[in-house]
XYZ file of C-alpha atoms in Angstrom:
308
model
C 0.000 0.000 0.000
C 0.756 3.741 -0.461
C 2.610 5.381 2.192
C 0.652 7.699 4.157
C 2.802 10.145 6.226
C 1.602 13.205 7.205
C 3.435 16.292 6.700
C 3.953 16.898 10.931
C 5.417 13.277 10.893
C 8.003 14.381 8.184
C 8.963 17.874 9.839
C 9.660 15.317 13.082
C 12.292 13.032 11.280
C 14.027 16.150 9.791
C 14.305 17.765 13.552
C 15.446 14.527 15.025
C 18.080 14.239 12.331
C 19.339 18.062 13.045
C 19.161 17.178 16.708
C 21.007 13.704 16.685
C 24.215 14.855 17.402
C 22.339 15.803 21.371
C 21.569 11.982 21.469
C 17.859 12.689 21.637
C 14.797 12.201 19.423
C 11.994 14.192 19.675
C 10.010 11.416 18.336
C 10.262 9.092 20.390
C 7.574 9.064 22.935
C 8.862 6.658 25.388
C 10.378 7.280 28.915
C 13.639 6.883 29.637
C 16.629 5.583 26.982
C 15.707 3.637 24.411
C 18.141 0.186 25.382
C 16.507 -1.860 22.434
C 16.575 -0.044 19.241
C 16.080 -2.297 15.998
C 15.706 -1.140 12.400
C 12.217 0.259 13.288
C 12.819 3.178 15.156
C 8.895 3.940 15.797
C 7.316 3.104 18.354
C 4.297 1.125 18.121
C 0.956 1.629 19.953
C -0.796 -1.440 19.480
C -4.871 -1.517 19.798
C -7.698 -4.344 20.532
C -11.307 -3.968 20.134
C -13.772 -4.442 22.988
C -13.592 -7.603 23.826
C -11.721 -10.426 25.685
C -10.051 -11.999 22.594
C -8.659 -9.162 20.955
C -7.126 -7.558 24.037
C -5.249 -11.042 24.537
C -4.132 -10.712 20.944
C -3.035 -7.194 21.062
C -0.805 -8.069 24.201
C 0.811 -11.183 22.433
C 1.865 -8.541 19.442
C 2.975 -5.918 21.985
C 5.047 -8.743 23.959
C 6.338 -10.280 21.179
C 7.688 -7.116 19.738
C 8.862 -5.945 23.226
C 10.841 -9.465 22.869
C 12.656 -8.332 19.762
C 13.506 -5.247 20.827
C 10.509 -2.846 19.551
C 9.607 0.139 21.670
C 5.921 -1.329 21.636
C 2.941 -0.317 23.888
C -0.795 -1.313 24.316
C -4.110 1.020 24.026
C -6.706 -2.165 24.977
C -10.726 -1.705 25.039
C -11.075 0.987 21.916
C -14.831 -0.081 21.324
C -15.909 -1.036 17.981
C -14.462 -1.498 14.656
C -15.621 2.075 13.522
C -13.566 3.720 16.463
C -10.908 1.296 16.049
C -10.410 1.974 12.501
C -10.322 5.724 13.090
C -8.024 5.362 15.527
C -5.629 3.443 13.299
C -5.842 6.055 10.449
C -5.432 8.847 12.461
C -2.120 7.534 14.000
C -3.898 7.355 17.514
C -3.057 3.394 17.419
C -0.283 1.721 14.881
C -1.414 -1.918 14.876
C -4.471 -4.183 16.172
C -5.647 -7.447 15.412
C -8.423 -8.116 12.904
C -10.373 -10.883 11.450
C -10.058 -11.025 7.524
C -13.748 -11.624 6.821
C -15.365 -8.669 8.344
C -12.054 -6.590 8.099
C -13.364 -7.180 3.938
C -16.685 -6.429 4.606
C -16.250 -2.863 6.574
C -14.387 -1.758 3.595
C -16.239 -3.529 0.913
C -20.119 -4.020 1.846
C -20.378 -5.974 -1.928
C -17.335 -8.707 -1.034
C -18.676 -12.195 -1.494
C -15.682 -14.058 -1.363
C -15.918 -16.544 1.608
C -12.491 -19.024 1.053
C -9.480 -17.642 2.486
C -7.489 -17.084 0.217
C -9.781 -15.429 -2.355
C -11.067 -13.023 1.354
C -7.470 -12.393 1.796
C -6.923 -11.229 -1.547
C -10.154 -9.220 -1.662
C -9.113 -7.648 1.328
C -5.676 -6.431 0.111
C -7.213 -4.671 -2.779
C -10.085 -2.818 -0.518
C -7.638 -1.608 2.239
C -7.340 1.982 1.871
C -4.171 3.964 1.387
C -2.137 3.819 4.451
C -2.909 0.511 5.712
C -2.283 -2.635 5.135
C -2.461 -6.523 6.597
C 0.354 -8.527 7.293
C 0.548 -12.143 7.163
C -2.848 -14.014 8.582
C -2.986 -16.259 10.784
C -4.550 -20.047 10.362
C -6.607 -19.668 13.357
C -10.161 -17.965 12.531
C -12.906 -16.656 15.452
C -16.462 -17.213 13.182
C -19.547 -18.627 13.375
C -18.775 -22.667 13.517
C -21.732 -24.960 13.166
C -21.441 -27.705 16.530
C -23.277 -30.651 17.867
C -22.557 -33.464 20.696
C -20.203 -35.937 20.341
C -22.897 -38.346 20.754
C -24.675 -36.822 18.206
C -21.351 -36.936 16.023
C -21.129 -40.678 16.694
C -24.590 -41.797 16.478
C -25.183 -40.018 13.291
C -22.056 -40.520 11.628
C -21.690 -36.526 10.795
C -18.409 -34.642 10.838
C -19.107 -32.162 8.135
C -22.096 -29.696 7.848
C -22.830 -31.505 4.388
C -23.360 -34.551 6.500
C -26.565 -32.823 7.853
C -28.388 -33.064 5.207
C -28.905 -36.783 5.515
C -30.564 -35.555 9.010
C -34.231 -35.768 8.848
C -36.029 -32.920 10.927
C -32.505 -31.530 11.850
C -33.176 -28.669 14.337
C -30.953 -25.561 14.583
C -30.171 -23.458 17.191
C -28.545 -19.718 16.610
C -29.223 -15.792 16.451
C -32.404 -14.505 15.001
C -30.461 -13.332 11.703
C -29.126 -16.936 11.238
C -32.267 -17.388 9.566
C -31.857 -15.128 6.801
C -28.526 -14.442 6.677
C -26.213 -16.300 3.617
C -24.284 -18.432 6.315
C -27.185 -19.266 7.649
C -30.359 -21.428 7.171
C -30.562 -20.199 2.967
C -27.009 -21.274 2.552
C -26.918 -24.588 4.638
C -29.917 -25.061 1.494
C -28.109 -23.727 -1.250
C -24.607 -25.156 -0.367
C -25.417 -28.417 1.128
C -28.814 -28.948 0.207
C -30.129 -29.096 3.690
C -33.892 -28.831 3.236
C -35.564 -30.537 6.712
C -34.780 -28.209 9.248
C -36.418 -26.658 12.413
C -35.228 -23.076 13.981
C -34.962 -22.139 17.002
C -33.570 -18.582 17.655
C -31.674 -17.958 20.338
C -29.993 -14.133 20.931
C -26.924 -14.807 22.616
C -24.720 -15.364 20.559
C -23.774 -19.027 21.251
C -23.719 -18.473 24.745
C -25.064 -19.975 27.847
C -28.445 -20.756 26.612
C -27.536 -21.682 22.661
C -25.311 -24.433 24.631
C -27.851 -25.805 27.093
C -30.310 -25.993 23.835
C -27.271 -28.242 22.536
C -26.109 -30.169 25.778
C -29.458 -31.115 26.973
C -30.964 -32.221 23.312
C -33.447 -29.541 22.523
C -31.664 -28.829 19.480
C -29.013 -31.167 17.039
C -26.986 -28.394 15.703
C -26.056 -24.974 17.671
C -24.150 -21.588 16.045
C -20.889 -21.179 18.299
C -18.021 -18.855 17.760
C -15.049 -20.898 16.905
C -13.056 -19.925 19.471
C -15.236 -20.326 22.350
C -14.229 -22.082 25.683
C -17.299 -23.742 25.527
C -16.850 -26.028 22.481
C -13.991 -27.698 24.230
C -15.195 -27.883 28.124
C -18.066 -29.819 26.425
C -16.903 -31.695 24.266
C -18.590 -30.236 21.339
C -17.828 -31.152 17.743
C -17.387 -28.234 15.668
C -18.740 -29.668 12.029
C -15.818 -29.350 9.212
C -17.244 -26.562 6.292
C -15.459 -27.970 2.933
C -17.993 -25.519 0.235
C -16.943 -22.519 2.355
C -20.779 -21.649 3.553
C -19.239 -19.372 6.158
C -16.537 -16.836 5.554
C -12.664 -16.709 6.290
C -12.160 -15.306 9.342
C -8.227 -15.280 9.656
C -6.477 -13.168 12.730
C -4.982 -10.600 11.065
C -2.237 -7.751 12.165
C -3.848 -4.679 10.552
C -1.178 -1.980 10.328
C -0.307 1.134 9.502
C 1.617 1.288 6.457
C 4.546 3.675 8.395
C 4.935 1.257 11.636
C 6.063 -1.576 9.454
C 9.786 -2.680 9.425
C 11.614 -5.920 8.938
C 11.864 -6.213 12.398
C 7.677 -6.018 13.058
C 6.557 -7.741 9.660
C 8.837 -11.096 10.600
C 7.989 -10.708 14.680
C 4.133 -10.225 13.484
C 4.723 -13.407 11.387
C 5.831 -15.500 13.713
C 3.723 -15.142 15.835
C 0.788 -15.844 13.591
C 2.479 -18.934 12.312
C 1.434 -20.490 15.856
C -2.052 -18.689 16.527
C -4.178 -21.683 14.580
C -8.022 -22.232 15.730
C -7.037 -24.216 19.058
C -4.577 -21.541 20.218
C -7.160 -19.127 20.288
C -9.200 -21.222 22.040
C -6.393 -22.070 24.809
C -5.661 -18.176 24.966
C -9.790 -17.731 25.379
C -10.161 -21.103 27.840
C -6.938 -19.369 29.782
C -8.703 -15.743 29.800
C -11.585 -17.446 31.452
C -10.096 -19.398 34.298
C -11.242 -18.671 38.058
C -8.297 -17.283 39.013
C -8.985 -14.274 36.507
C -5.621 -13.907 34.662
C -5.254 -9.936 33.155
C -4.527 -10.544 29.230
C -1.042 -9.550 29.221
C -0.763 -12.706 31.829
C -2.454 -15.206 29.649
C -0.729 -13.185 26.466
C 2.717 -14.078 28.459
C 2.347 -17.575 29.067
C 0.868 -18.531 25.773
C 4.240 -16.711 24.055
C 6.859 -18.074 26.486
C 5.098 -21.842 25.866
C 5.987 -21.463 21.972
C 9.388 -19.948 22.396
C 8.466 -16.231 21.001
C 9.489 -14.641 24.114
């Protein structure tokens, strides 16, 4: 992408290079001396959205680049994607995890692509100038259609096309899941799954869209791929060969001038390890009684696979 420096940025580097004979740069915002430079001599202010997952991911990016020697710092809790993204373009933030899918779909309403690699690509041509996405990760946070084990063994089903062998196959998921492409019209379209039965449920695969599962009121339930849930019960998250939901890859979204060498390969790293289960061990972690902080669970997760 384009490189979108503003004019106050460029008046900065050109007093920090008539000052660097005093040692000091009036760019750098950090305290103190700066013991671990590296060929990116930014600093980076990294962001998460409002919610549990993305504040763990923002830490592991801020650790890991602490690890490498990058003056790196967190702004957690931003709120939505439309503050986030401001923030990002405006220079208030440098760098926050995303999700490939609807990272598409804020900047391109029309996107229809749904495999990752053809979201991916659609994504780098809808970024706008001064941004851009690094490597993704394997691991994706989506809706992830789930039933029993039982109900996986008894049935023989591992894959949503199974379901349409199912007769009177009952769904469980939010209101929208009815109409929406992912939903009930595609599960027809994509794997000709005619005999179903809806029941709506608005929590978004929470507490009650799992006891509709667990206790047998429903076969099938709508779950977030990366919540603890799947995995404390047991659950079966149903493979989805034809693509009927879209990518949702972790993503470092970035601002075109915080990237170096030194960030790009740290960043990629990094997601090398963050598959599907990860993000479910970082989530399960996040969730434990003890109430770890994110930069605790972010910490343990990136000592355990040697990035720290």
């Amino acid at each position: 992408m384009k490189l979108n420096r503003t004019l106050g940025v460029l008046s900065a580097a050109a007093l920090a290079l008539s000052l660097a004979a005093c040692g000091g740069d009036p760019t750098d915002t950090s305290s103190g001396s700066d013991s671990g430079s590296t060929s990116s001599s930014k600093s980076i202010v990294v962001g998460s959205a409002a919610f549990g997952e993305s504040e763990i991911l923002a830490e592991v990016y801020a650790q890991a680049l602490k690890a490498k020697g990058v003056d790196a710092s967190t702004k957690l809790d931003i709120g939505a994607r439309e503050a986030y993204i401001g923030a990002i373009k405006d220079g208030t933030i440098d760098l926050i995890p995303e999700y490939t899918g609807n990272l598409l779909l804020y900047f391109d309403q029309n996107a229809t692509a749904t495999a990752p690699a053809d979201v991916e690509s659609a994504l780098q041509g809808a970024l706008p100038d001064g941004l851009a996405v690094l490597d993704p990760a394997p691991g994706e946070d989506k809706d992830s259609l789930n039933v029993t084990s039982e109900f996986a063994q008894k049935n023989g089903v591992a894959s949503i096309a199974d379901l349409a062998k199912i007769k009177g196959l009952k769904v469980a998921a939010n209101p929208e899941f009815k109409t929406r492409a992912y939903g009930l019209p595609g599960m027809d379209k994509i794997y000709g799954i005619k005999d179903v039965s809806f029941t709506a449920i608005s929590d978004g695969g929470g507490p009650a869209t799992l006891k509709a599962l667990t206790s047998g009121q429903v076969d099938v339930a709508d779950i977030y791929s990366t919540t603890p849930s799947i995995t404390q019960n047991k659950l079966v998250t149903l493979e989805d060969p034809k693509n009927l939901i879209a990518a949702q890859n972790v993503v470092p979204l970035i601002r075109d001038d915080a990237q170096s060498d030194e960030v790009k390969s740290t960043l990629a790293a990094v997601s090398e390890k963050l598959t599907t289960d990860a993000l479910l061990e970082l989530n399960t972690a996040f969730a434990a009684d003890s109430k770890p902080t994110a930069a605790d669970v972010a910490k343990d997760w990136l000592q355990k696979n040697g990035l720290v």
